[in-house]
CSV table of C-alpha atoms and ligand atoms in Angstrom, one decimal:
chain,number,residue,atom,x,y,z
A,20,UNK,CA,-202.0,87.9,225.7
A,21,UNK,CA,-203.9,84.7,225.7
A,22,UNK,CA,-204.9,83.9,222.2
A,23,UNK,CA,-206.3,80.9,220.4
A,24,UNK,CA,-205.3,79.7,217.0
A,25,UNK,CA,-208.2,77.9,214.9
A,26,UNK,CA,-208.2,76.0,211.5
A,27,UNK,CA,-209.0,73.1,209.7
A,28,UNK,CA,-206.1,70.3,209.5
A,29,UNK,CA,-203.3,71.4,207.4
A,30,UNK,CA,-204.2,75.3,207.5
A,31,UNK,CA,-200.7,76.0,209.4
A,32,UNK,CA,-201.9,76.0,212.8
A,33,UNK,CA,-198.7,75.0,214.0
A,34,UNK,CA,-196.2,76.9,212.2
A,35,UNK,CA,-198.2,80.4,212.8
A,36,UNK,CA,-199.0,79.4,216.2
A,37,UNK,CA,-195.0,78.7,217.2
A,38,UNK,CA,-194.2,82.3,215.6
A,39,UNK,CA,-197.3,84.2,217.7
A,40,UNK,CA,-195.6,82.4,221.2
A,41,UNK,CA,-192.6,84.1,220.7
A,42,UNK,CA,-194.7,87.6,220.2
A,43,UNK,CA,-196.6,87.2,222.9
A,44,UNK,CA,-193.6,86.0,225.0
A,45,UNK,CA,-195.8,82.7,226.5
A,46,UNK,CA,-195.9,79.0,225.6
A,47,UNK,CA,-196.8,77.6,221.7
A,48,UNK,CA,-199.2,74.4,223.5
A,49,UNK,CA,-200.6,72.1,220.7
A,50,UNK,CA,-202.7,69.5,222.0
A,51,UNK,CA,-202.0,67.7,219.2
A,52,UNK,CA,-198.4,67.6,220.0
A,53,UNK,CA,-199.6,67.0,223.4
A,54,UNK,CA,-200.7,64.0,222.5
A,55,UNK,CA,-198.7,62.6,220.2
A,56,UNK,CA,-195.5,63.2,222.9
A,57,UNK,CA,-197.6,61.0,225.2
A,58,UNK,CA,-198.0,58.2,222.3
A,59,UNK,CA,-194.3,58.6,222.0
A,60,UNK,CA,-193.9,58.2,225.9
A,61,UNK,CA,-196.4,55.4,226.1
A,62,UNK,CA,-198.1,57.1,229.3
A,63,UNK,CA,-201.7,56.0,229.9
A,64,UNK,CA,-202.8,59.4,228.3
A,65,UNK,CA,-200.9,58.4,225.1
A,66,UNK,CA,-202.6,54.8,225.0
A,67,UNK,CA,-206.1,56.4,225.6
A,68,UNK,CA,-205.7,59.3,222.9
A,69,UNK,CA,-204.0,56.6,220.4
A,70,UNK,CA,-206.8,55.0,218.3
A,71,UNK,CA,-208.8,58.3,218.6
A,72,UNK,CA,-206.4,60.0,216.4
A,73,UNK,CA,-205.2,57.4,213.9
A,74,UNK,CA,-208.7,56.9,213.3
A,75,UNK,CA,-209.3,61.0,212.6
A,76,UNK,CA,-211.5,61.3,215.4
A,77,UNK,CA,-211.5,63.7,218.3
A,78,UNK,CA,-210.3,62.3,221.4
A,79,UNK,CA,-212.9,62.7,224.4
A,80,UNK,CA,-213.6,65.9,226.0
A,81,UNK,CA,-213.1,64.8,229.7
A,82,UNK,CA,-209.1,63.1,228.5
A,83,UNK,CA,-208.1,66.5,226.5
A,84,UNK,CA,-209.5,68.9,229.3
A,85,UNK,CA,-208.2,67.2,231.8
A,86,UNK,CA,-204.5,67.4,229.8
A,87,UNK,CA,-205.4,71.0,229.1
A,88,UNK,CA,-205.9,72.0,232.5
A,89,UNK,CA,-202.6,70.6,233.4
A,90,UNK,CA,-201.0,72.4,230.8
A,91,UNK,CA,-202.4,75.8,231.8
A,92,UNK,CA,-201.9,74.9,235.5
A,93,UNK,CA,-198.4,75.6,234.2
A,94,UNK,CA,-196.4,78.6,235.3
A,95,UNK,CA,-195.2,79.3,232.3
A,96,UNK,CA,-198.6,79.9,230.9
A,97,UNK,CA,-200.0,82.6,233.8
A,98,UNK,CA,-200.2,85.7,231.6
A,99,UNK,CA,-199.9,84.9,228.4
A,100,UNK,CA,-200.2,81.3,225.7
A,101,UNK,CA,-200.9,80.4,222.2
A,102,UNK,CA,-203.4,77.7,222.1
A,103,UNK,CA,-203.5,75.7,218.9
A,104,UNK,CA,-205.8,72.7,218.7
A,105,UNK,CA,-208.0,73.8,221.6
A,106,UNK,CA,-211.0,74.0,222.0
A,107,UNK,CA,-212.5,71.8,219.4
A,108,UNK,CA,-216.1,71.5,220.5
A,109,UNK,CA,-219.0,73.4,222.4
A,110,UNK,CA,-218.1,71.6,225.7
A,111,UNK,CA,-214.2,72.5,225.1
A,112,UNK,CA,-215.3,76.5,225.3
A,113,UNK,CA,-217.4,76.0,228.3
A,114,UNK,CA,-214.3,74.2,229.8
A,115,UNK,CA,-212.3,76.9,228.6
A,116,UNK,CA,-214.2,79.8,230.2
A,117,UNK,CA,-214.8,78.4,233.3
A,118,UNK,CA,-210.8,77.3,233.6
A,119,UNK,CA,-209.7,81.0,232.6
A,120,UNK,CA,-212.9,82.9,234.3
A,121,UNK,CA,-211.6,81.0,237.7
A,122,UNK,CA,-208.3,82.6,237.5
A,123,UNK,CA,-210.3,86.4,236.6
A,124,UNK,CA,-208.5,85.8,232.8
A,125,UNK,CA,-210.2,85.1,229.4
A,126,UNK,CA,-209.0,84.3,225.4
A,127,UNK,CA,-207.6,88.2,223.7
A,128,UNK,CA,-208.2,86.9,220.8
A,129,UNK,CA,-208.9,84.3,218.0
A,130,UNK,CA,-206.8,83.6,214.9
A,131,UNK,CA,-208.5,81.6,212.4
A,132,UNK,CA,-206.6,80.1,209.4
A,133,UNK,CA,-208.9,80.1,206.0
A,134,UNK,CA,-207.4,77.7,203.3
A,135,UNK,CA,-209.5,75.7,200.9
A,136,UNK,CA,-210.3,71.9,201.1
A,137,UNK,CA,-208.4,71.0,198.2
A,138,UNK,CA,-205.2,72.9,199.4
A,139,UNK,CA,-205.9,71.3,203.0
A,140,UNK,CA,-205.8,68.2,201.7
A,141,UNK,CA,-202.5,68.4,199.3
A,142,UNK,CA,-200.9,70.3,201.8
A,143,UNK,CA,-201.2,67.3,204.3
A,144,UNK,CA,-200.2,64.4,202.1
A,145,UNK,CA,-197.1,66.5,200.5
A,146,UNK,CA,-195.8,66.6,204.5
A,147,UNK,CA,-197.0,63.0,205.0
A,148,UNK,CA,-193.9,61.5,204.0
A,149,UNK,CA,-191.8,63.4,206.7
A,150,UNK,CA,-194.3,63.8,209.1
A,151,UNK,CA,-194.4,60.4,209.6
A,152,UNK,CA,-198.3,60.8,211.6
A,153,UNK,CA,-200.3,58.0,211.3
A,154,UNK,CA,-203.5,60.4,210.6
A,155,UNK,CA,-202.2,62.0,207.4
A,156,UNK,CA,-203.8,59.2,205.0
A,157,UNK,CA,-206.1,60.8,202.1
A,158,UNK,CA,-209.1,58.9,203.6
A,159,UNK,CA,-208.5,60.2,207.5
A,160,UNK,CA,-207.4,63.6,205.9
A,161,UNK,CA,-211.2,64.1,204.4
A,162,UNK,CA,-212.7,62.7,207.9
A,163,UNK,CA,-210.6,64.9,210.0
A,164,UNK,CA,-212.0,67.8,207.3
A,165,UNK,CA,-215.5,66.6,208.3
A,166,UNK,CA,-215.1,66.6,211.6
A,167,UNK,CA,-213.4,69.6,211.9
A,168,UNK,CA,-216.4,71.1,209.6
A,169,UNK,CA,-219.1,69.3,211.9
A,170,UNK,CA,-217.8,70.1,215.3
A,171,UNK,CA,-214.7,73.3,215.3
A,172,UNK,CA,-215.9,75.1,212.6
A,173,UNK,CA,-219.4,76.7,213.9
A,174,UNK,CA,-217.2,77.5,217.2
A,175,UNK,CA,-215.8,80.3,215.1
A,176,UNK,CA,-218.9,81.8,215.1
A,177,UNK,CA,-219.1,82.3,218.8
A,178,UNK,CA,-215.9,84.0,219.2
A,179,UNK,CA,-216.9,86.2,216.4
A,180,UNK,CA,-220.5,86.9,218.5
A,181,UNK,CA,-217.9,87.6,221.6
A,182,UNK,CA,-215.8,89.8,218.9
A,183,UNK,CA,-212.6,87.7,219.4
A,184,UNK,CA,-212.7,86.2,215.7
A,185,UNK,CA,-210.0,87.5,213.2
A,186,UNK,CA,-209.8,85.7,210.1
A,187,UNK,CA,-206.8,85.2,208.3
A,188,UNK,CA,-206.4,84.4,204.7
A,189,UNK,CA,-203.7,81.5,205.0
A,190,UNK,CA,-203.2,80.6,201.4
A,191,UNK,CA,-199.4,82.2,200.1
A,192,UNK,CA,-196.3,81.8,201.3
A,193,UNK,CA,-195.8,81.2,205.0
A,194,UNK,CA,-194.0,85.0,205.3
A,195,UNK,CA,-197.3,86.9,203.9
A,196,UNK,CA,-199.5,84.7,205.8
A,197,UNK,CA,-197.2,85.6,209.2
A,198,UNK,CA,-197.6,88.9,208.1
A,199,UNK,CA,-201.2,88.9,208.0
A,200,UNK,CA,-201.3,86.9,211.2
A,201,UNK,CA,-199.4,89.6,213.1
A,202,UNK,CA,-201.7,92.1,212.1
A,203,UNK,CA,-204.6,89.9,213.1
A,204,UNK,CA,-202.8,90.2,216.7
A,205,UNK,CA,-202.0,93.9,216.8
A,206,UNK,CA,-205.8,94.6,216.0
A,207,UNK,CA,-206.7,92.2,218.8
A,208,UNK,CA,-204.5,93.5,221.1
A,209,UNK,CA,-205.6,96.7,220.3
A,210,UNK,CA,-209.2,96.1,220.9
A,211,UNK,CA,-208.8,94.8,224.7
A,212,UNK,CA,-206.3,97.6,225.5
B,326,LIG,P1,-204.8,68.8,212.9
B,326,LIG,O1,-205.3,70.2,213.3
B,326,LIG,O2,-203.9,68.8,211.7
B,326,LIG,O3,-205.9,67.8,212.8
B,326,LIG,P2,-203.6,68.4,215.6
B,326,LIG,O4,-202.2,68.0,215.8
B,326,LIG,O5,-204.0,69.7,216.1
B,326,LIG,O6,-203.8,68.3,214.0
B,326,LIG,O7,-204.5,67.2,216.2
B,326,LIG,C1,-204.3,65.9,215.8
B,326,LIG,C2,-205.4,65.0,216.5
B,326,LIG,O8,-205.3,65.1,217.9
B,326,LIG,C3,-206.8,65.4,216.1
B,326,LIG,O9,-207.3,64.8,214.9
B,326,LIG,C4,-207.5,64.7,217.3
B,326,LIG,O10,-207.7,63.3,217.2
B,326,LIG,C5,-206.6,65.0,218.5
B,326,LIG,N1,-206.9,66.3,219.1
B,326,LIG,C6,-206.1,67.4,219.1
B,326,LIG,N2,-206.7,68.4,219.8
B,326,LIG,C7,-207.9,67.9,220.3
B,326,LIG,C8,-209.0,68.5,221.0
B,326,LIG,N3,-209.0,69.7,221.4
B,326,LIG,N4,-210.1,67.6,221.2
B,326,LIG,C9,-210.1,66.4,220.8
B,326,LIG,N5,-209.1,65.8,220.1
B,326,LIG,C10,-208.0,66.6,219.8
């Protein structure tokens, strides 16, 4: 299964997304961490992505498509991947299509995380002092929300026109909400059998 996970900063993207990889047997790829491995590397992508994310904004569709094709270009990711981070604007799902349509694939399914702002936003600066990330600020917390509200969020919407959207109530402890995540996926992979 090839399946997307979507949700604002903070709504547990990552932790959900690393649990769905090992259900759907395929790679857990976070652009995010993407990124930040190649800030840690100091590669060119790493220096190009920098100041994007530090400052809360999304880095440019032609740098994260071209790392995403890569990624996807992988063996590892032929039949099956949790994507978590990706795609993040109108032109990433174009991207998207075309990359999968090419090799006669397409997304299963959509997981979307639904937390309130206010939780968002406590939730991020609680981890802030081990996450070390040099976004998780209060003020590029609230313009990562925006932008994320602005540009991500009305995507939602067309996977739900294409039937793909299941939304997932990610308040609770992590151990309901990966229960109700898993039954997100059973439905979905019920509907494309
Ligand atoms: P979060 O969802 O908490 O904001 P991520 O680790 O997914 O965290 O992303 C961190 C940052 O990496 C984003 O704020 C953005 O700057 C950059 N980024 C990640 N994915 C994308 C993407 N698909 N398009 C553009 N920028 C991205």
């Amino acid at each position: 299964m090839r399946l997307l996970i979507m949700g604002p900063p903070g709504a547990g993207k990552g932790t959900h997304a690393g649990a769905l990889a090992s259900l759907v047997r395929g790679p857990h790829i976070s652009t995010g961490d993407l990124f930040r491995d190649n800030i840690a590397r100091g590669t060119e992508l790493g220096r190009l992505a920098e100041k994007y994310i530090a400052a809360g904004e999304y880095v440019p569709d032609a740098v994260t498509d071209d790392m995403v094709r890569d990624r996807l270009g992988q063996p590892d990711a032929a039949r099956a991947f949790v994507l978590d981070g990706y795609p993040r604007t109108h032109a990433q799902v174009a991207t998207l299509d075309a990359l999968l349509e090419a090799r006669g694939t397409a997304v299963d399914g959509v997981v979307e995380l639904i937390v309130p702002d206010d939780e968002l936003v406590s939730r991020i600066l609680r981890r802030s002092a081990v996450s070390g990330r040099s976004d998780d600020t209060e003020d590029v917390v609230r313009h990562r929300l925006a932008v994320y509200g602005d540009q991500t969020a009305p995507l939602l919407e067309t996977y739900g026109e294409r039937g793909l959207r299941h939304s997932v109530d990610g308040t609770g402890s992590p151990e309901e909400v990966r229960r109700r995540v898993e039954r997100a996926v059973a439905s979905a992979s019920g509907a494309g059998a």
